[in-house]
Amino acid sequence: MYPSGYKANKIYCFKPTNGSGDLDFTRASTATRVNSNGLIESVATGVPRIDYSNGCGEFLLEPQRTNAALYSNDLSNAAWIKTFTTITSNAATSPDGTNNANKIVETTDNNLHRAGQGSIAVTSGQVYTFSFYAKAGERTELEIQRINTSGTVFNSINTTTVDLILGTLSVGSNVTSSSINSVGNGWYRISLSLTAIATGSGGLNIGMQKDGNVSYLGDGTSGVFIYGFQAEQGSYATSYIPTTTTAVTRVLDIAGKSGISS
């Protein structure tokens, strides 16, 4: 009889005391994981990751990915395009447990209120996944919009909206895949995958809504909290890769064991 908690289609590993079950592991870069306290943390080069994103510790193996978004957690930087918004840095506790989340604050203009990055180099026919963490402030609704910087590299994704109270994502047209996942303390990780229709540069805008309207008269103080923006080539979001002045690559995880064919 199996102990309670065992699940079908899962492999449970028990380490032999003589080390014969150990896997060889390499990863030639640092990486992040969600630890047992539910917080994002950095893991050193060559150290395997036990990730608790789903509540239970799981061995995390990921392909090589590059976060092409610059200043991924510094929305005050000029790499971010601010439209009728200002940025308050270190405005709340982020999913990594420190006071380093950004707040996008609307101006008093009657207009769109948003921030984004549009300098991501894309290749026609390839899928790109944009992801970020968001938490409700005075504003609780977002509308996500494409950015086309050099020509039309992404089709319109109008009416793609997020409710940060209900934790729901309503996806418009031309979105290849999407997800929204609660990560605790009111934070959600939101991801959208888009297929490039031309080679050039583009990106994503994070816009606020008021009463369902993306263009509205702001009050100068209301906003939402944002952390950890990522833009990677691939069909799904991987673990967060922090960046500052340049794009950063997380090398793939490799785990294996020789001599077990018998």
Short mmCIF file of C-alpha atoms in Angstrom, two decimals, residues 73 75 86-95 99-105 132-142 162 164 185-190 206 208 221-228:
data_model
loop_
_atom_site.label_atom_id
_atom_site.label_comp_id
_atom_site.label_asym_id
_atom_site.label_seq_id
_atom_site.Cartn_x
_atom_site.Cartn_y
_atom_site.Cartn_z
CA ASN A 73 13.07 45.04 -13.08
CA LEU A 75 10.96 50.37 -15.21
CA THR A 86 5.54 57.67 -14.00
CA ILE A 87 7.45 54.93 -12.21
CA THR A 88 7.94 54.54 -8.47
CA SER A 89 10.84 52.20 -7.73
CA ASN A 90 11.02 49.96 -4.64
CA ALA A 91 7.30 50.43 -4.10
CA ALA A 92 6.32 47.00 -2.73
CA THR A 93 7.62 43.57 -1.76
CA SER A 94 8.15 41.55 -4.93
CA PRO A 95 7.97 37.78 -5.55
CA ASN A 99 11.21 45.67 -1.54
CA ASN A 100 12.10 46.05 -5.22
CA ALA A 101 8.80 45.97 -7.11
CA ASN A 102 7.95 48.85 -9.44
CA LYS A 103 4.73 50.80 -9.42
CA ILE A 104 3.36 52.14 -12.71
CA VAL A 105 1.51 55.34 -11.73
CA PHE A 132 5.88 39.60 -16.15
CA TYR A 133 4.60 39.61 -12.58
CA ALA A 134 1.78 41.97 -11.64
CA LYS A 135 -0.15 42.87 -8.50
CA ALA A 136 -3.19 45.08 -8.05
CA GLY A 137 -2.77 48.54 -6.61
CA GLU A 138 -5.44 51.20 -6.88
CA ARG A 139 -5.89 49.91 -10.44
CA THR A 140 -6.83 46.26 -10.75
CA GLU A 141 -7.20 45.78 -14.52
CA LEU A 142 -4.61 45.64 -17.29
CA VAL A 162 -6.07 40.91 -17.04
CA LEU A 164 -5.70 41.20 -10.93
CA ASN A 185 0.80 37.60 -1.81
CA GLY A 186 -1.51 38.93 -4.53
CA TRP A 187 1.07 38.51 -7.30
CA TYR A 188 0.37 36.80 -10.65
CA ARG A 189 2.77 35.78 -13.39
CA ILE A 190 1.24 36.57 -16.79
CA ILE A 206 1.41 46.93 -20.08
CA MET A 208 -3.85 50.10 -17.05
CA THR A 221 -1.48 58.58 -7.83
CA SER A 222 -3.21 55.31 -8.79
CA GLY A 223 -1.38 52.40 -10.37
CA VAL A 224 -0.33 48.75 -10.38
CA PHE A 225 2.79 46.89 -9.24
CA ILE A 226 5.10 45.18 -11.75
CA TYR A 227 8.14 42.92 -11.35
CA GLY A 228 10.42 40.83 -13.57
#
